[in-house]
mmCIF file of C-alpha atoms in Angstrom:
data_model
loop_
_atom_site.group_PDB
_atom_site.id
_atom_site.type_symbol
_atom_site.label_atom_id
_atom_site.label_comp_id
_atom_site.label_asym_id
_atom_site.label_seq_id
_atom_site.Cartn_x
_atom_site.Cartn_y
_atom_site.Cartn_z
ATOM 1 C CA UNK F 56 -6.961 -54.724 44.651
ATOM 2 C CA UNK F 57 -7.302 -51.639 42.619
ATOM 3 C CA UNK F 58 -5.898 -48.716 41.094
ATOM 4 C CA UNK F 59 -4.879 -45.753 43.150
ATOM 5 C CA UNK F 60 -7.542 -42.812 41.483
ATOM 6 C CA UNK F 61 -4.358 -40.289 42.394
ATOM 7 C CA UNK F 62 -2.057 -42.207 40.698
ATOM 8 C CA UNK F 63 -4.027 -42.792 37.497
ATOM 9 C CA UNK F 64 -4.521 -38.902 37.072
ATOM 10 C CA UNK F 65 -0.568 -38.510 38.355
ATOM 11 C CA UNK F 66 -1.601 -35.917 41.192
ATOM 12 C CA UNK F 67 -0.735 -35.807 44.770
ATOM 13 C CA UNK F 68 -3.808 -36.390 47.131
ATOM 14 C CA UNK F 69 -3.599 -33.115 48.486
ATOM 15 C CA UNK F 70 -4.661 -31.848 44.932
ATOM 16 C CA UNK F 71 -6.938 -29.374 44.577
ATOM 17 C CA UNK F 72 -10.687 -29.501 42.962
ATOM 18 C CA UNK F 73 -8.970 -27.526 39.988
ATOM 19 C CA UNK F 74 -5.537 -29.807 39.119
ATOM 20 C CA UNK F 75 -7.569 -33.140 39.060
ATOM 21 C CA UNK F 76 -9.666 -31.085 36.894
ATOM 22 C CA UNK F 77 -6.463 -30.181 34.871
ATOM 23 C CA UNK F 78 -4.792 -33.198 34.857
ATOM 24 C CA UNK F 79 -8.373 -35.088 33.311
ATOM 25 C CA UNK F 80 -8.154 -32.509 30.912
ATOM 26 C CA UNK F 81 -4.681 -33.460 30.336
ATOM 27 C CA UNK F 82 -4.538 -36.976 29.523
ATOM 28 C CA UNK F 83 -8.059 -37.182 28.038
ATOM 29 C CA UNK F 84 -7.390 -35.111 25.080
ATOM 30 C CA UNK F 85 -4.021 -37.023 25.084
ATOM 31 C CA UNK F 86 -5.164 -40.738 25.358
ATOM 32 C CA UNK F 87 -8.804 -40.366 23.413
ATOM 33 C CA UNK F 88 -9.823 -43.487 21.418
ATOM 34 C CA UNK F 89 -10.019 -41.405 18.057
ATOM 35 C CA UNK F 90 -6.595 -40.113 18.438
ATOM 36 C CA UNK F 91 -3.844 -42.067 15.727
ATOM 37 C CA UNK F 92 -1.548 -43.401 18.346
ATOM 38 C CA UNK F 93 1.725 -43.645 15.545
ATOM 39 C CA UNK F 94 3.664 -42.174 18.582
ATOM 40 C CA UNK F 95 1.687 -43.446 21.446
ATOM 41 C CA UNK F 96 1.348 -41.409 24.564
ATOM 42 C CA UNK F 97 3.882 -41.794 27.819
ATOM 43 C CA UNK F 98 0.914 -42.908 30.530
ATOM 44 C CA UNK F 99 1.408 -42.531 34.194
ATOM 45 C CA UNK F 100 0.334 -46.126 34.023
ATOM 46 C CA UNK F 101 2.719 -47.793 31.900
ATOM 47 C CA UNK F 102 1.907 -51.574 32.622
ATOM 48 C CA UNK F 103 -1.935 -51.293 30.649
ATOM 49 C CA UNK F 104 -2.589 -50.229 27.412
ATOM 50 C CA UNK F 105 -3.633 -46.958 26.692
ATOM 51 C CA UNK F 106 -7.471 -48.125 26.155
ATOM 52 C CA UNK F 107 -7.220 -49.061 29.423
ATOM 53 C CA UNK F 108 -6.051 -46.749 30.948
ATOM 54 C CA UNK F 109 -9.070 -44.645 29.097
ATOM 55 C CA UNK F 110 -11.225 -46.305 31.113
ATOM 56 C CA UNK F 111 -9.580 -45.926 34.537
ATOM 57 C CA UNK F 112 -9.072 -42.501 33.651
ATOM 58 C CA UNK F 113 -12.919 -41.656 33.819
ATOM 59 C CA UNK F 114 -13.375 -43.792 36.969
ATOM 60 C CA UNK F 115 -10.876 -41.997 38.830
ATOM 61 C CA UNK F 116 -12.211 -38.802 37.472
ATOM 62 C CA UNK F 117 -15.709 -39.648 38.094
ATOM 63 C CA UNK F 118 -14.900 -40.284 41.994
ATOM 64 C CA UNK F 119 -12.355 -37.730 42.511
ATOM 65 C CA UNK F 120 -14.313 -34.781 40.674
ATOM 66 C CA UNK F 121 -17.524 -35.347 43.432
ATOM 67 C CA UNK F 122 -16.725 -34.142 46.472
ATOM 68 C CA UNK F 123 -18.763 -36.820 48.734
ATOM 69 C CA UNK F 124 -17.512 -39.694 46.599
ATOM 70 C CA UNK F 125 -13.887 -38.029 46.788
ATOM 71 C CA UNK F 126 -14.014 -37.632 50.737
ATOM 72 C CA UNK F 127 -15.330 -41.686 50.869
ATOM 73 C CA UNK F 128 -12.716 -43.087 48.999
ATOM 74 C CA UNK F 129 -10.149 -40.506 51.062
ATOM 75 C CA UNK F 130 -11.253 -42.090 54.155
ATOM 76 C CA UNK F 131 -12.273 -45.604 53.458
ATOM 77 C CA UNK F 132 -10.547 -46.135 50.375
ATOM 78 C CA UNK F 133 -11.780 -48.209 47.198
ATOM 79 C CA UNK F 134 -13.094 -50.789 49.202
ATOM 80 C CA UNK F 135 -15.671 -48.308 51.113
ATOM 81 C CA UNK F 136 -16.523 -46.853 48.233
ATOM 82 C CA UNK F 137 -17.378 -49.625 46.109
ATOM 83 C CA UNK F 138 -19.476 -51.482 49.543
ATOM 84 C CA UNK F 139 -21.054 -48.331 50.897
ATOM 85 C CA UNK F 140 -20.425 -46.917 54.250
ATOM 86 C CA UNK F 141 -22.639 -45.255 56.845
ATOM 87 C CA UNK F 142 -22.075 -41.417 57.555
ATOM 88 C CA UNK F 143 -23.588 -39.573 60.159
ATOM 89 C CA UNK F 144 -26.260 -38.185 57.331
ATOM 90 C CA UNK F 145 -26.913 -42.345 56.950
ATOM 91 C CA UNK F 146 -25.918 -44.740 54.474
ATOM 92 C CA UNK F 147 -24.269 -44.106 51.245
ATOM 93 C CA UNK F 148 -25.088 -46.553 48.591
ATOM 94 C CA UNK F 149 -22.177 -48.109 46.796
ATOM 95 C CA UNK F 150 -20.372 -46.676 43.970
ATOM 96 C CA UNK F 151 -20.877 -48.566 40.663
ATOM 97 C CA UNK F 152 -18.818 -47.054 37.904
ATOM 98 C CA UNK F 153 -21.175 -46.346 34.234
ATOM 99 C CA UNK F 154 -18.679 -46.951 32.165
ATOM 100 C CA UNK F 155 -19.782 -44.274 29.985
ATOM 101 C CA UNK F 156 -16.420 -42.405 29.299
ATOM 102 C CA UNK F 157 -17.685 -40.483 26.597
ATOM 103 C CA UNK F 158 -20.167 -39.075 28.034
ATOM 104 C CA UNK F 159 -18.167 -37.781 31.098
ATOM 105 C CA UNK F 160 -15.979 -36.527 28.102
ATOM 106 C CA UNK F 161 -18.482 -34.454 26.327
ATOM 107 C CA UNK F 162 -20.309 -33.433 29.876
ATOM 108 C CA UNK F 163 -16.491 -31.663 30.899
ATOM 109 C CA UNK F 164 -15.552 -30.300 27.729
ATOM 110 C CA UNK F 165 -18.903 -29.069 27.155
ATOM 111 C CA UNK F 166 -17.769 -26.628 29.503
ATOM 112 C CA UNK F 167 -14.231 -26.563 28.945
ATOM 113 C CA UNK F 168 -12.552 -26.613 25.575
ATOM 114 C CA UNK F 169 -10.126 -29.700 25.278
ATOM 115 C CA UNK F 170 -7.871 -27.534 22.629
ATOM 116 C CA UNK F 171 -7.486 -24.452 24.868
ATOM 117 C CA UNK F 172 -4.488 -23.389 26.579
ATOM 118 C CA UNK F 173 -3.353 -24.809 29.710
ATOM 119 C CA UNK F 174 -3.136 -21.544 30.978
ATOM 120 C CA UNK F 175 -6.514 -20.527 30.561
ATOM 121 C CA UNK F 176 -7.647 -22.940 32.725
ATOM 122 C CA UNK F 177 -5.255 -21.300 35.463
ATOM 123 C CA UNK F 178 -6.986 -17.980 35.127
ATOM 124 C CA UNK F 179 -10.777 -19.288 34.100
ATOM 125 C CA UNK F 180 -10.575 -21.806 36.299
ATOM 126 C CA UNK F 181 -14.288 -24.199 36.574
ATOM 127 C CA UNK F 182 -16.003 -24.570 39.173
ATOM 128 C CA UNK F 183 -14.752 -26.193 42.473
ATOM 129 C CA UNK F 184 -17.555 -28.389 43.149
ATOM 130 C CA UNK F 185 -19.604 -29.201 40.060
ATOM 131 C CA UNK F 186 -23.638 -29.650 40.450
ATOM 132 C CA UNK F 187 -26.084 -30.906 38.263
ATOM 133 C CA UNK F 188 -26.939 -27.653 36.343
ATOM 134 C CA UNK F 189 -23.480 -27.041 35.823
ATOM 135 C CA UNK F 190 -23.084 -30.161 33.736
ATOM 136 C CA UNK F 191 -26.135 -28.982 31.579
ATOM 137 C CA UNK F 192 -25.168 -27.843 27.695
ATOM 138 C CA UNK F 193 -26.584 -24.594 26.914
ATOM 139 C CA UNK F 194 -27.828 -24.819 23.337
ATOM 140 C CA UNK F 195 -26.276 -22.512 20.386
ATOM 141 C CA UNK F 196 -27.901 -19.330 19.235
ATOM 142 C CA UNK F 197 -30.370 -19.468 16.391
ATOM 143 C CA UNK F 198 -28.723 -19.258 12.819
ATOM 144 C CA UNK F 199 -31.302 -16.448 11.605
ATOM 145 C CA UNK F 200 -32.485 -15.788 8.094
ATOM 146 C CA UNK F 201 -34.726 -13.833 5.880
ATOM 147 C CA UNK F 202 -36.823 -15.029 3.250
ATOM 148 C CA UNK F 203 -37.902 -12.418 1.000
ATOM 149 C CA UNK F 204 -41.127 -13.180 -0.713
ATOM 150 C CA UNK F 205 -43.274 -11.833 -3.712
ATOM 151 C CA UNK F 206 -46.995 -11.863 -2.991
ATOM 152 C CA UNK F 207 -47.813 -14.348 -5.952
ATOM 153 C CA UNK F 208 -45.143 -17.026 -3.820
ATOM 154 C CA UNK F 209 -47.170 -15.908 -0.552
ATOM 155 C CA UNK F 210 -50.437 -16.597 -2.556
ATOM 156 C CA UNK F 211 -49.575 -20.065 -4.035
ATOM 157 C CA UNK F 212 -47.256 -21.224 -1.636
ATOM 158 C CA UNK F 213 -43.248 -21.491 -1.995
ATOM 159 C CA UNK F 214 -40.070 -24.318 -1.412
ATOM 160 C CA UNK F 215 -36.798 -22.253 -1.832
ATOM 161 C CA UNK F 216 -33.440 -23.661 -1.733
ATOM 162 C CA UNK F 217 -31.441 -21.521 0.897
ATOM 163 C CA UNK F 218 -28.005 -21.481 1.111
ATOM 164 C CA UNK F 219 -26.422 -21.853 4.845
ATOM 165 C CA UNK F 220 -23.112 -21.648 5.991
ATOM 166 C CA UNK F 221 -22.847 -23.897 9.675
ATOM 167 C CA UNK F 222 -20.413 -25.654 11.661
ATOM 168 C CA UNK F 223 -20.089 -28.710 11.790
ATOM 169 C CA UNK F 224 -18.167 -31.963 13.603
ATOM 170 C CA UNK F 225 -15.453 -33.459 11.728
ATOM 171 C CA UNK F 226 -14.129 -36.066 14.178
ATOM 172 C CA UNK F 227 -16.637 -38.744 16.023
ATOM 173 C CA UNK F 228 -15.532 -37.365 19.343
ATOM 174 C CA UNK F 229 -17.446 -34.097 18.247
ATOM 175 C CA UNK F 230 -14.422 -32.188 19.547
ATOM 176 C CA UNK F 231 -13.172 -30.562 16.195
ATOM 177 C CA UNK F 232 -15.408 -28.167 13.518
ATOM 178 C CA UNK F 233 -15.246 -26.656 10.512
ATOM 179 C CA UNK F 234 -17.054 -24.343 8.688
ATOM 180 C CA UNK F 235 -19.679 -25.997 5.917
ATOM 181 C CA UNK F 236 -21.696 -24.256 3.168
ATOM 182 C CA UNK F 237 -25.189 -26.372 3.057
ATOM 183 C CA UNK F 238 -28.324 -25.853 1.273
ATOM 184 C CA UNK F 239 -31.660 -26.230 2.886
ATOM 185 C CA UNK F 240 -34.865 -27.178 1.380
ATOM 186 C CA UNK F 241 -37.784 -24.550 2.828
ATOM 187 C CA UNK F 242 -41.177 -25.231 2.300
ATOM 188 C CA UNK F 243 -43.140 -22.254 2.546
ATOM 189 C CA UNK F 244 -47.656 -23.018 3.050
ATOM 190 C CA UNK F 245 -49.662 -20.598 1.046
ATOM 191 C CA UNK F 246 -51.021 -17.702 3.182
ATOM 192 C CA UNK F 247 -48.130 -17.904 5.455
ATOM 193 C CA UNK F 248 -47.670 -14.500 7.511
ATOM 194 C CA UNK F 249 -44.967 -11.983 6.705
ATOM 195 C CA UNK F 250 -42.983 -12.566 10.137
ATOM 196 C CA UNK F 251 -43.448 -16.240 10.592
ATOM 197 C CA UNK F 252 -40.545 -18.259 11.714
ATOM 198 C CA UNK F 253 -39.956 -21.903 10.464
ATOM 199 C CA UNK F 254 -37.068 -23.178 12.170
ATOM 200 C CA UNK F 255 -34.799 -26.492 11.493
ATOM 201 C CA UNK F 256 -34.056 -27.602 15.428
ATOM 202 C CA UNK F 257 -30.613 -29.068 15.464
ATOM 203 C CA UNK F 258 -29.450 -28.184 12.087
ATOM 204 C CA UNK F 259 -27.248 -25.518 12.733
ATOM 205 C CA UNK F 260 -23.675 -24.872 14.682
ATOM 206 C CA UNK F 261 -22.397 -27.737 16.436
ATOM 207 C CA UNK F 262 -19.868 -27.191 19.452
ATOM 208 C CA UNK F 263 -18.495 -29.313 22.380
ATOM 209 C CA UNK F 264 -19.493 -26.936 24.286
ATOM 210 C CA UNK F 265 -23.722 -26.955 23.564
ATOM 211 C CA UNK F 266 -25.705 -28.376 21.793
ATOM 212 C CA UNK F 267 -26.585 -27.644 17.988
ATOM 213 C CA UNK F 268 -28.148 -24.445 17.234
ATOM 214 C CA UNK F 269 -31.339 -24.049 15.236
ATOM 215 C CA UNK F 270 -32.027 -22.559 11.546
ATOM 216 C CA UNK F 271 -34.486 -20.206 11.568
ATOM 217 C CA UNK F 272 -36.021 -18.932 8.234
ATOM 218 C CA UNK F 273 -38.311 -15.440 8.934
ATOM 219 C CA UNK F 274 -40.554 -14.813 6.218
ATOM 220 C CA UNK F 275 -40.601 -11.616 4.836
ATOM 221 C CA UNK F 276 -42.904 -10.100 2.145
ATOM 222 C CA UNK F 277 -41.896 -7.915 -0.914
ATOM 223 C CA UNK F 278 -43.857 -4.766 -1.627
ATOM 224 C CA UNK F 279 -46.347 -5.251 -4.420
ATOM 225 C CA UNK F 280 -46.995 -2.789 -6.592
ATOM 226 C CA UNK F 281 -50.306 -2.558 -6.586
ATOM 227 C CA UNK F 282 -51.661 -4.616 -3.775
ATOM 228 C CA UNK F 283 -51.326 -4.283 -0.209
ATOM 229 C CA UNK F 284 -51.431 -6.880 2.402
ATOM 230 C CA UNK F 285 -53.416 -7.052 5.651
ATOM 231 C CA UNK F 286 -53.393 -10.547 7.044
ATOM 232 C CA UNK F 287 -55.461 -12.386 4.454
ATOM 233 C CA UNK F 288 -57.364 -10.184 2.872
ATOM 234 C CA UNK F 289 -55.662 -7.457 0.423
ATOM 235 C CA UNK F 290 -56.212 -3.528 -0.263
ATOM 236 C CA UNK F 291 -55.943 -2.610 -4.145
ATOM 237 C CA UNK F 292 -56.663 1.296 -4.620
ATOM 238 C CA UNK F 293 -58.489 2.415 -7.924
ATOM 239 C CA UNK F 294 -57.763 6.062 -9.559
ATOM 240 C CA UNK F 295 -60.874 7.180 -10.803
ATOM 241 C CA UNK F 296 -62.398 10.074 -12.943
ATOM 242 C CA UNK F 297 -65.593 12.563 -11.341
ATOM 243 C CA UNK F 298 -67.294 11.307 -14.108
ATOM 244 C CA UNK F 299 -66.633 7.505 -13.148
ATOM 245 C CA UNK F 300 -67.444 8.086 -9.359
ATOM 246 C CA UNK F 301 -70.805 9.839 -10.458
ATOM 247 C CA UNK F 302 -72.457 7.221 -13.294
ATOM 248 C CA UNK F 303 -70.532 3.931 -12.268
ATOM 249 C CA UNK F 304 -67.962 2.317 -14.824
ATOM 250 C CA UNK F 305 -66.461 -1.151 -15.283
ATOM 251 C CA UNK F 306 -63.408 -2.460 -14.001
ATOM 252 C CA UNK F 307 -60.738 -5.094 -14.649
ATOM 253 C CA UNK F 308 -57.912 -5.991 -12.591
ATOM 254 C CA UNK F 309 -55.481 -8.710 -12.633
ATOM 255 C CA UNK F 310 -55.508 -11.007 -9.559
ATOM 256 C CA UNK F 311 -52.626 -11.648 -7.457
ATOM 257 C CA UNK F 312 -53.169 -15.183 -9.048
ATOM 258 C CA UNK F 313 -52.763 -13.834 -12.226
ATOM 259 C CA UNK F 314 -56.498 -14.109 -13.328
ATOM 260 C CA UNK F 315 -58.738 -11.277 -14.670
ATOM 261 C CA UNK F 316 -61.513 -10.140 -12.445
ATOM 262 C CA UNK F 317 -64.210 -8.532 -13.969
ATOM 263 C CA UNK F 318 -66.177 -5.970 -11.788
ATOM 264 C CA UNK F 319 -68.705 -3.550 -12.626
ATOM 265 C CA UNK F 320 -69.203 -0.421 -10.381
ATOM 266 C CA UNK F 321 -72.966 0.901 -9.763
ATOM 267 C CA UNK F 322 -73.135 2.635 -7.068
ATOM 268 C CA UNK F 323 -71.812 6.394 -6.243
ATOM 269 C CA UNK F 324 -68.392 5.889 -5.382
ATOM 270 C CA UNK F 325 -68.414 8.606 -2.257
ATOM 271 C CA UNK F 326 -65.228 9.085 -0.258
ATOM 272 C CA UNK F 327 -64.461 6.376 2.199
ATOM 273 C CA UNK F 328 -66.573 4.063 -0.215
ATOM 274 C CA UNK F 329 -64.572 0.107 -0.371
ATOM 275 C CA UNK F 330 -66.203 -2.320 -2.779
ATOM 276 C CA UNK F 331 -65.451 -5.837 -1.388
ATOM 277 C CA UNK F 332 -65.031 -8.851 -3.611
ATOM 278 C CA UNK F 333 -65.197 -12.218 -0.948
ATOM 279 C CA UNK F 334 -62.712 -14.805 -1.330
ATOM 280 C CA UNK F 335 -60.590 -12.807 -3.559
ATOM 281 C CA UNK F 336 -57.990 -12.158 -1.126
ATOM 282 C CA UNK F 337 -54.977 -14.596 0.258
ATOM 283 C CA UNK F 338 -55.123 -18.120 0.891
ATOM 284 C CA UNK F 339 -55.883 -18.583 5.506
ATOM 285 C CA UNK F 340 -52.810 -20.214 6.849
ATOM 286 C CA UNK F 341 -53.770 -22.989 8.913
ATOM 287 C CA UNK F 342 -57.337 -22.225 8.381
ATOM 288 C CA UNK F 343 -60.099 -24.966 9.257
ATOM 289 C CA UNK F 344 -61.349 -24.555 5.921
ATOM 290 C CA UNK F 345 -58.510 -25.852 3.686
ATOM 291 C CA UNK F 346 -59.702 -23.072 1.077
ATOM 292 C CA UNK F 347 -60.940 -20.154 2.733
ATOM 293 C CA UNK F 348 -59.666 -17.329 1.421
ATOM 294 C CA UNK F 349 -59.638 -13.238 2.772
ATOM 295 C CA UNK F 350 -61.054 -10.522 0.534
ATOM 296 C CA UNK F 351 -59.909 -8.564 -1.730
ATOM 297 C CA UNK F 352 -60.922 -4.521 -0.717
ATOM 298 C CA UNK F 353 -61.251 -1.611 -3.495
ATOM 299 C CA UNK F 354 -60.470 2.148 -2.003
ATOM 300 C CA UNK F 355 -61.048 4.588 -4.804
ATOM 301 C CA UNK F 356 -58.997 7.769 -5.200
ATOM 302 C CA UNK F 357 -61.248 10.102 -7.563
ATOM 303 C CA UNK F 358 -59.410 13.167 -10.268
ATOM 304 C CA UNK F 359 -61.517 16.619 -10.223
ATOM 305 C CA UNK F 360 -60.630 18.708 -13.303
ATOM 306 C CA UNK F 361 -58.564 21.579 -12.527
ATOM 307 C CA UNK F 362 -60.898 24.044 -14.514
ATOM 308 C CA UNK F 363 -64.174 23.585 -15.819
ATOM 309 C CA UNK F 364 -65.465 26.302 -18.242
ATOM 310 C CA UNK F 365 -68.528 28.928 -17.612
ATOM 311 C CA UNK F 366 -71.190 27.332 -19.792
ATOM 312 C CA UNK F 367 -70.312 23.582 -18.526
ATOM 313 C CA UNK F 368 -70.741 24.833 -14.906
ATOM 314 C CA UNK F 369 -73.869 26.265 -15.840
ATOM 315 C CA UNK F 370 -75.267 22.601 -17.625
ATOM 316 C CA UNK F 371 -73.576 20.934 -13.843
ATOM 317 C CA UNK F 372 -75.865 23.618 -12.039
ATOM 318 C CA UNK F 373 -78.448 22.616 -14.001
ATOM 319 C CA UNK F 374 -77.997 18.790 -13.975
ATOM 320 C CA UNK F 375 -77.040 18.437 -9.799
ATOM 321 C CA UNK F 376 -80.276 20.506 -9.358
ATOM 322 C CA UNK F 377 -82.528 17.665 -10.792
ATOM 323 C CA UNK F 378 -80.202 15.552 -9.429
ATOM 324 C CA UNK F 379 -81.231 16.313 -5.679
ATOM 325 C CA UNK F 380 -84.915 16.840 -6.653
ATOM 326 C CA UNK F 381 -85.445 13.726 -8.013
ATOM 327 C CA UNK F 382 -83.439 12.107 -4.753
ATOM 328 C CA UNK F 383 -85.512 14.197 -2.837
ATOM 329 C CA UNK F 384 -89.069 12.891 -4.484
ATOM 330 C CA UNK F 385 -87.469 9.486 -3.946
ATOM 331 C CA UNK F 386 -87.126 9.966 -0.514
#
């Protein structure tokens, strides 16, 4: 013969959905396996030791909380439920108990804190009847982040150390938290895109009531100051003198790499006129060629003098008209 499920939860059987709900609540926190029993808890089953009694506790709560196995047993008792009876919507299968108390622990406090008030389960009451998607964790919110990057980290690739601050269990019944500082090892690919997310699944707050959060690192680039970003390739704009745009000059810049790049200008640098060096720009993230690179784009901004004298005008006049009549002979 068994246990009475009523009597192992000490409620009447006229008990609604809510007090068996309460009174799990009740001796589960009291009579968990973690707990140091110095001053051991008064049981409503005296006679068996409080592991025991741990167990029965989750059978009685497993039948009792499901309102078709809790309407068997009311009718038919242990022995129907454990057999199987016939109903008029056909035949139940018998009830076989998992065993698994902890997870019918962690499935009800996911939803219901074990340390809260007694009262607030009296006006936030759960849910009568309890379905499947009810006993589903939500997970955490993201723990979000910026990482701030200069365009020479972007270019080569980065690992920063970033500090975190999480909670985190502090009892193997994953009932308790407190509030760690951690420090995360990011691994940043060169090329990777300002606005990329690399997120640590699991890593961040744990709760009984869902499951850990995720980290979530967004990169973010630093303004250069003299190169511009535009996916991969990069936009560097050169102040230059009439003269310069007219007869061509040399130029040398330093790389985002740090290397010197050597370029000589020819042509007539006219407005809208880019100069494009390939393969000087950013590394490709996840490109199929492991080194393709973007390009690097010249935009030129050219000075006019604010005043040129009579007789120089004269020698320009002079100069621009064999200018176009030799272009136009060419032509």
């Amino acid at each position: 013969m068994g246990f009475d499920y009523y009597a192992i939860l000490d409620i009447p059987r006229s008990a609604s959905a809510i007090e068996i709900r309460l009174a799990y609540r009740k001796w589960a926190v009291r009579c968990h396996p973690k707990n140091d029993f110095h001053d051991p808890p008064e049981i409503p089953l005296p006679s068996i030791s409080i592991s025991h009694y741990w167990e029965l506790l989750h059978e009685a709560f497993d039948v009792l909380s499901d309102p078709l196995r809790k309407r068997i047993y009311d009718v038919y008792g242990e022995e129907g439920l454990k057999s199987g009876v016939v109903t008029p919507t056909g035949f139940v299968k018998p009830y076989v108990f998992s065993n698994n108390c902890m997870k019918i622990y962690k499935d009800f406090f996911a939803t219901y804190s074990p340390y809260g008030d007694l009262i607030d389960a009296l006006t936030n009451p759960p849910p009568l009847c309890q379905n499947d998607a009810s006993l589903v964790r939500s997970k955490a919110p993201d723990i979000e982040q910026y990482i701030d990057l200069e365009l020479p980290e972007i270019y080569h690739g980065a690992i920063k150390k970033m500090k975190i601050t999480r909670e985190e269990f502090i009892d193997e019944a994953q009932v308790r938290t407190k509030i760690v500082e951690e420090t995360l090892t990011v691994s940043i690919p060169a090329g990777t895109p300002t606005g990329t997310k690399i997120r640590f699944e699991g890593a961040g707050n744990c709760s009984p009531k869902t499951f850990p959060s995720d980290i979530v690192f967004e990169v973010r680039e630093r303004t250069h100051e003299r190169y511009r970003r535009e996916g991969a390739d990069l936009q560097v704009e050169v102040p230059i003198s009439l003269k310069d745009a007219i007869v061509g000059f040399p130029l040398e810049l330093i790389g985002v790499d740090g290397r010197r790049l050597a370029i000589q200008i020819v042509d007539v640098v006219r407005p809208g006129y880019v100069k494009s060096l390939k393969g000087e720009g950013l590394p490709v993230a996840d490109g199929d060629e492991p080194l393709k690179r973007g390009d690097l784009h010249l935009t030129f901004s050219t000075s006019f003098p604010d005043f040129i004298p009579k007789n120089l005008r004269d020698k320009f006049r002079v100069l621009f008209d064999e200018l176009y009549q030799e272009t136009n002979n060419i032509q």
